[in-house]
Structures are given as structure tokens and as C-alpha cells.
Amino acid sequence: MKNASHKIGIGFVFMVLSIQFAKSPLPPPYYRFYASGHMKGDSLTDRENFAVQLFGLNDEYYPLYKPLSGMYNEAERPVALTDSNGYFFIMVNNPYFCDSLKVGIVQP
């Protein structure tokens, strides 16, 4: 009986020591953000060719709004130009989740 309990104990210790708590070698999943809209203004007659970019805020990693420049994979559009009616569409991949997003006009 004592021999069997030793075998079970050794097997249990071997099983516990063989469990690995390592991180995956794959990169972390990224978040995809879509933004679309149009320019509005009281005195804007020409709403064409404004450069628009998406800004993100994440309190854990950066406390200020930072431009989301993308990860440069797939068909990203981190900076968009407005069409003749002022409409735009932005698609950005980012490795961090953003608590808040805003769209801003930037100089190209």
C-alpha cells in the first residue's frame, strides 16, 4: 500500500511540475476601430479635402488623446480626406483598447 501511494505522489508531483504558465508566442490581438461622419460648420462652403484622423484615449497606457496611426496591416485608412460633401471613413487597427475616441482635423 505504501508503494502505491508513493507512485501516486510522484506522479502528482511530476504532473504539477510539467504544467507551464508561459505566454503565447503569438502577438496580442488588436482592436479595429471604424469611424465615419461628415464635416459641419456654419461658414464652411467648401468641405472638400480636409484631413481627418482618429484619436484615442487609454487611461492605463497613455493619459492623453494620441493619434491612432494603425499597425500598417490589411487595408487601413488612419488618415482620410473628406469628399466634396464633407463625408469621411476611417479604419484603424490598434494594439490597445481605447476608453474614448474622437475625430480631429489634422494638417496633411
mmCIF file with all atom_site columns, C-alpha atoms in Angstrom:
data_model
loop_
_atom_site.group_PDB
_atom_site.id
_atom_site.type_symbol
_atom_site.label_atom_id
_atom_site.label_alt_id
_atom_site.label_comp_id
_atom_site.label_asym_id
_atom_site.label_entity_id
_atom_site.label_seq_id
_atom_site.pdbx_PDB_ins_code
_atom_site.Cartn_x
_atom_site.Cartn_y
_atom_site.Cartn_z
_atom_site.occupancy
_atom_site.B_iso_or_equiv
_atom_site.pdbx_formal_charge
_atom_site.auth_seq_id
_atom_site.auth_comp_id
_atom_site.auth_asym_id
_atom_site.auth_atom_id
_atom_site.pdbx_PDB_model_num
ATOM 1   C CA . MET A 1 1   ? 0.000   0.000  0.000   1.00 0.00 ? 1   MET A CA 1
ATOM 2   C CA . LYS A 1 2   ? 2.842   2.344  0.846   1.00 0.00 ? 2   LYS A CA 1
ATOM 3   C CA . ASN A 1 3   ? 4.490   1.704  -2.532  1.00 0.00 ? 3   ASN A CA 1
ATOM 4   C CA . ALA A 1 4   ? 1.293   2.567  -4.439  1.00 0.00 ? 4   ALA A CA 1
ATOM 5   C CA . SER A 1 5   ? 0.847   5.854  -2.573  1.00 0.00 ? 5   SER A CA 1
ATOM 6   C CA . HIS A 1 6   ? 4.474   6.792  -3.356  1.00 0.00 ? 6   HIS A CA 1
ATOM 7   C CA . LYS A 1 7   ? 3.857   6.163  -7.068  1.00 0.00 ? 7   LYS A CA 1
ATOM 8   C CA . ILE A 1 8   ? 0.716   8.297  -6.980  1.00 0.00 ? 8   ILE A CA 1
ATOM 9   C CA . GLY A 1 9   ? 2.576   11.050 -5.097  1.00 0.00 ? 9   GLY A CA 1
ATOM 10  C CA . ILE A 1 10  ? 5.497   11.013 -7.534  1.00 0.00 ? 10  ILE A CA 1
ATOM 11  C CA . GLY A 1 11  ? 3.089   11.053 -10.485 1.00 0.00 ? 11  GLY A CA 1
ATOM 12  C CA . PHE A 1 12  ? 1.207   14.004 -8.980  1.00 0.00 ? 12  PHE A CA 1
ATOM 13  C CA . VAL A 1 13  ? 4.448   15.971 -8.393  1.00 0.00 ? 13  VAL A CA 1
ATOM 14  C CA . PHE A 1 14  ? 5.615   15.240 -11.949 1.00 0.00 ? 14  PHE A CA 1
ATOM 15  C CA . MET A 1 15  ? 2.254   16.374 -13.340 1.00 0.00 ? 15  MET A CA 1
ATOM 16  C CA . VAL A 1 16  ? 2.314   19.619 -11.326 1.00 0.00 ? 16  VAL A CA 1
ATOM 17  C CA . LEU A 1 17  ? 5.876   20.401 -12.374 1.00 0.00 ? 17  LEU A CA 1
ATOM 18  C CA . SER A 1 18  ? 5.120   19.758 -16.048 1.00 0.00 ? 18  SER A CA 1
ATOM 19  C CA . ILE A 1 19  ? 2.357   22.396 -16.190 1.00 0.00 ? 19  ILE A CA 1
ATOM 20  C CA . GLN A 1 20  ? 3.655   25.542 -17.861 1.00 0.00 ? 20  GLN A CA 1
ATOM 21  C CA . PHE A 1 21  ? 2.296   29.012 -17.337 1.00 0.00 ? 21  PHE A CA 1
ATOM 22  C CA . ALA A 1 22  ? 4.039   30.616 -20.292 1.00 0.00 ? 22  ALA A CA 1
ATOM 23  C CA . LYS A 1 23  ? 2.667   33.329 -22.535 1.00 0.00 ? 23  LYS A CA 1
ATOM 24  C CA . SER A 1 24  ? 1.658   32.581 -26.072 1.00 0.00 ? 24  SER A CA 1
ATOM 25  C CA . PRO A 1 25  ? 4.318   33.391 -28.707 1.00 0.00 ? 25  PRO A CA 1
ATOM 26  C CA . LEU A 1 26  ? 1.612   34.960 -30.864 1.00 0.00 ? 26  LEU A CA 1
ATOM 27  C CA . PRO A 1 27  ? 1.206   38.745 -30.805 1.00 0.00 ? 27  PRO A CA 1
ATOM 28  C CA . PRO A 1 28  ? -1.703  40.101 -28.770 1.00 0.00 ? 28  PRO A CA 1
ATOM 29  C CA . PRO A 1 29  ? -4.958  40.583 -30.639 1.00 0.00 ? 29  PRO A CA 1
ATOM 30  C CA . TYR A 1 30  ? -5.549  44.058 -31.945 1.00 0.00 ? 30  TYR A CA 1
ATOM 31  C CA . TYR A 1 31  ? -8.669  46.167 -31.852 1.00 0.00 ? 31  TYR A CA 1
ATOM 32  C CA . ARG A 1 32  ? -10.256 47.543 -35.012 1.00 0.00 ? 32  ARG A CA 1
ATOM 33  C CA . PHE A 1 33  ? -11.955 50.924 -34.928 1.00 0.00 ? 33  PHE A CA 1
ATOM 34  C CA . TYR A 1 34  ? -14.267 52.305 -37.610 1.00 0.00 ? 34  TYR A CA 1
ATOM 35  C CA . ALA A 1 35  ? -15.344 55.934 -37.787 1.00 0.00 ? 35  ALA A CA 1
ATOM 36  C CA . SER A 1 36  ? -17.443 57.682 -40.388 1.00 0.00 ? 36  SER A CA 1
ATOM 37  C CA . GLY A 1 37  ? -19.148 61.027 -40.480 1.00 0.00 ? 37  GLY A CA 1
ATOM 38  C CA . HIS A 1 38  ? -19.199 64.383 -42.181 1.00 0.00 ? 38  HIS A CA 1
ATOM 39  C CA . MET A 1 39  ? -17.877 67.888 -41.615 1.00 0.00 ? 39  MET A CA 1
ATOM 40  C CA . LYS A 1 40  ? -20.251 70.502 -40.234 1.00 0.00 ? 40  LYS A CA 1
ATOM 41  C CA . GLY A 1 41  ? -19.789 74.199 -39.884 1.00 0.00 ? 41  GLY A CA 1
ATOM 42  C CA . ASP A 1 42  ? -21.693 77.455 -40.034 1.00 0.00 ? 42  ASP A CA 1
ATOM 43  C CA . SER A 1 43  ? -19.410 79.179 -42.506 1.00 0.00 ? 43  SER A CA 1
ATOM 44  C CA . LEU A 1 44  ? -17.966 76.171 -44.352 1.00 0.00 ? 44  LEU A CA 1
ATOM 45  C CA . THR A 1 45  ? -18.871 76.353 -48.014 1.00 0.00 ? 45  THR A CA 1
ATOM 46  C CA . ASP A 1 46  ? -16.135 74.020 -49.237 1.00 0.00 ? 46  ASP A CA 1
ATOM 47  C CA . ARG A 1 47  ? -15.908 70.842 -47.120 1.00 0.00 ? 47  ARG A CA 1
ATOM 48  C CA . GLU A 1 48  ? -13.607 69.004 -49.514 1.00 0.00 ? 48  GLU A CA 1
ATOM 49  C CA . ASN A 1 49  ? -10.087 67.686 -48.787 1.00 0.00 ? 49  ASN A CA 1
ATOM 50  C CA . PHE A 1 50  ? -9.940  68.090 -45.018 1.00 0.00 ? 50  PHE A CA 1
ATOM 51  C CA . ALA A 1 51  ? -7.533  65.547 -43.475 1.00 0.00 ? 51  ALA A CA 1
ATOM 52  C CA . VAL A 1 52  ? -9.284  63.700 -40.636 1.00 0.00 ? 52  VAL A CA 1
ATOM 53  C CA . GLN A 1 53  ? -7.641  61.322 -38.128 1.00 0.00 ? 53  GLN A CA 1
ATOM 54  C CA . LEU A 1 54  ? -8.895  59.206 -35.230 1.00 0.00 ? 54  LEU A CA 1
ATOM 55  C CA . PHE A 1 55  ? -7.537  59.915 -31.736 1.00 0.00 ? 55  PHE A CA 1
ATOM 56  C CA . GLY A 1 56  ? -7.776  57.504 -28.807 1.00 0.00 ? 56  GLY A CA 1
ATOM 57  C CA . LEU A 1 57  ? -7.551  57.754 -25.027 1.00 0.00 ? 57  LEU A CA 1
ATOM 58  C CA . ASN A 1 58  ? -6.494  54.862 -22.792 1.00 0.00 ? 58  ASN A CA 1
ATOM 59  C CA . ASP A 1 59  ? -6.039  55.809 -19.133 1.00 0.00 ? 59  ASP A CA 1
ATOM 60  C CA . GLU A 1 60  ? -3.878  52.775 -18.391 1.00 0.00 ? 60  GLU A CA 1
ATOM 61  C CA . TYR A 1 61  ? -1.218  53.285 -21.086 1.00 0.00 ? 61  TYR A CA 1
ATOM 62  C CA . TYR A 1 62  ? -1.432  56.968 -22.029 1.00 0.00 ? 62  TYR A CA 1
ATOM 63  C CA . PRO A 1 63  ? -3.489  59.618 -20.234 1.00 0.00 ? 63  PRO A CA 1
ATOM 64  C CA . LEU A 1 64  ? -3.842  61.998 -23.198 1.00 0.00 ? 64  LEU A CA 1
ATOM 65  C CA . TYR A 1 65  ? -5.501  61.588 -26.578 1.00 0.00 ? 65  TYR A CA 1
ATOM 66  C CA . LYS A 1 66  ? -2.985  60.198 -29.056 1.00 0.00 ? 66  LYS A CA 1
ATOM 67  C CA . PRO A 1 67  ? -3.408  59.772 -32.801 1.00 0.00 ? 67  PRO A CA 1
ATOM 68  C CA . LEU A 1 68  ? -4.087  56.174 -33.799 1.00 0.00 ? 68  LEU A CA 1
ATOM 69  C CA . SER A 1 69  ? -1.666  55.645 -36.650 1.00 0.00 ? 69  SER A CA 1
ATOM 70  C CA . GLY A 1 70  ? -2.515  51.987 -37.194 1.00 0.00 ? 70  GLY A CA 1
ATOM 71  C CA . MET A 1 71  ? -0.409  48.859 -37.431 1.00 0.00 ? 71  MET A CA 1
ATOM 72  C CA . TYR A 1 72  ? 0.011   49.028 -41.226 1.00 0.00 ? 72  TYR A CA 1
ATOM 73  C CA . ASN A 1 73  ? -1.574  45.685 -41.980 1.00 0.00 ? 73  ASN A CA 1
ATOM 74  C CA . GLU A 1 74  ? -4.523  44.985 -44.251 1.00 0.00 ? 74  GLU A CA 1
ATOM 75  C CA . ALA A 1 75  ? -6.399  47.936 -45.749 1.00 0.00 ? 75  ALA A CA 1
ATOM 76  C CA . GLU A 1 76  ? -6.159  50.527 -43.006 1.00 0.00 ? 76  GLU A CA 1
ATOM 77  C CA . ARG A 1 77  ? -7.090  54.158 -43.504 1.00 0.00 ? 77  ARG A CA 1
ATOM 78  C CA . PRO A 1 78  ? -5.732  56.002 -40.440 1.00 0.00 ? 78  PRO A CA 1
ATOM 79  C CA . VAL A 1 79  ? -5.994  59.410 -42.151 1.00 0.00 ? 79  VAL A CA 1
ATOM 80  C CA . ALA A 1 80  ? -8.876  60.131 -44.503 1.00 0.00 ? 80  ALA A CA 1
ATOM 81  C CA . LEU A 1 81  ? -9.639  63.039 -46.802 1.00 0.00 ? 81  LEU A CA 1
ATOM 82  C CA . THR A 1 82  ? -13.187 64.321 -46.917 1.00 0.00 ? 82  THR A CA 1
ATOM 83  C CA . ASP A 1 83  ? -15.053 64.126 -50.207 1.00 0.00 ? 83  ASP A CA 1
ATOM 84  C CA . SER A 1 84  ? -16.911 67.008 -51.872 1.00 0.00 ? 84  SER A CA 1
ATOM 85  C CA . ASN A 1 85  ? -19.821 66.727 -49.394 1.00 0.00 ? 85  ASN A CA 1
ATOM 86  C CA . GLY A 1 86  ? -17.549 66.501 -46.347 1.00 0.00 ? 86  GLY A CA 1
ATOM 87  C CA . TYR A 1 87  ? -18.003 62.758 -45.684 1.00 0.00 ? 87  TYR A CA 1
ATOM 88  C CA . PHE A 1 88  ? -15.126 60.574 -44.451 1.00 0.00 ? 88  PHE A CA 1
ATOM 89  C CA . PHE A 1 89  ? -14.436 56.962 -43.420 1.00 0.00 ? 89  PHE A CA 1
ATOM 90  C CA . ILE A 1 90  ? -11.577 55.843 -41.148 1.00 0.00 ? 90  ILE A CA 1
ATOM 91  C CA . MET A 1 91  ? -10.482 52.282 -40.307 1.00 0.00 ? 91  MET A CA 1
ATOM 92  C CA . VAL A 1 92  ? -7.626  51.775 -37.819 1.00 0.00 ? 92  VAL A CA 1
ATOM 93  C CA . ASN A 1 93  ? -6.115  48.760 -36.042 1.00 0.00 ? 93  ASN A CA 1
ATOM 94  C CA . ASN A 1 94  ? -4.611  49.416 -32.617 1.00 0.00 ? 94  ASN A CA 1
ATOM 95  C CA . PRO A 1 95  ? -2.949  47.021 -30.142 1.00 0.00 ? 95  PRO A CA 1
ATOM 96  C CA . TYR A 1 96  ? -4.583  48.775 -27.156 1.00 0.00 ? 96  TYR A CA 1
ATOM 97  C CA . PHE A 1 97  ? -8.249  49.178 -26.333 1.00 0.00 ? 97  PHE A CA 1
ATOM 98  C CA . CYS A 1 98  ? -9.305  52.830 -26.149 1.00 0.00 ? 98  CYS A CA 1
ATOM 99  C CA . ASP A 1 99  ? -11.603 54.154 -23.443 1.00 0.00 ? 99  ASP A CA 1
ATOM 100 C CA . SER A 1 100 ? -12.627 57.115 -25.560 1.00 0.00 ? 100 SER A CA 1
ATOM 101 C CA . LEU A 1 101 ? -12.303 58.081 -29.234 1.00 0.00 ? 101 LEU A CA 1
ATOM 102 C CA . LYS A 1 102 ? -12.529 61.380 -31.064 1.00 0.00 ? 102 LYS A CA 1
ATOM 103 C CA . VAL A 1 103 ? -12.047 62.519 -34.631 1.00 0.00 ? 103 VAL A CA 1
ATOM 104 C CA . GLY A 1 104 ? -9.889  65.551 -35.314 1.00 0.00 ? 104 GLY A CA 1
ATOM 105 C CA . ILE A 1 105 ? -8.754  67.606 -38.270 1.00 0.00 ? 105 ILE A CA 1
ATOM 106 C CA . VAL A 1 106 ? -5.010  67.334 -38.919 1.00 0.00 ? 106 VAL A CA 1
ATOM 107 C CA . GLN A 1 107 ? -2.629  69.014 -41.317 1.00 0.00 ? 107 GLN A CA 1
ATOM 108 C CA . PRO A 1 108 ? -1.525  66.615 -44.062 1.00 0.00 ? 108 PRO A CA 1
#
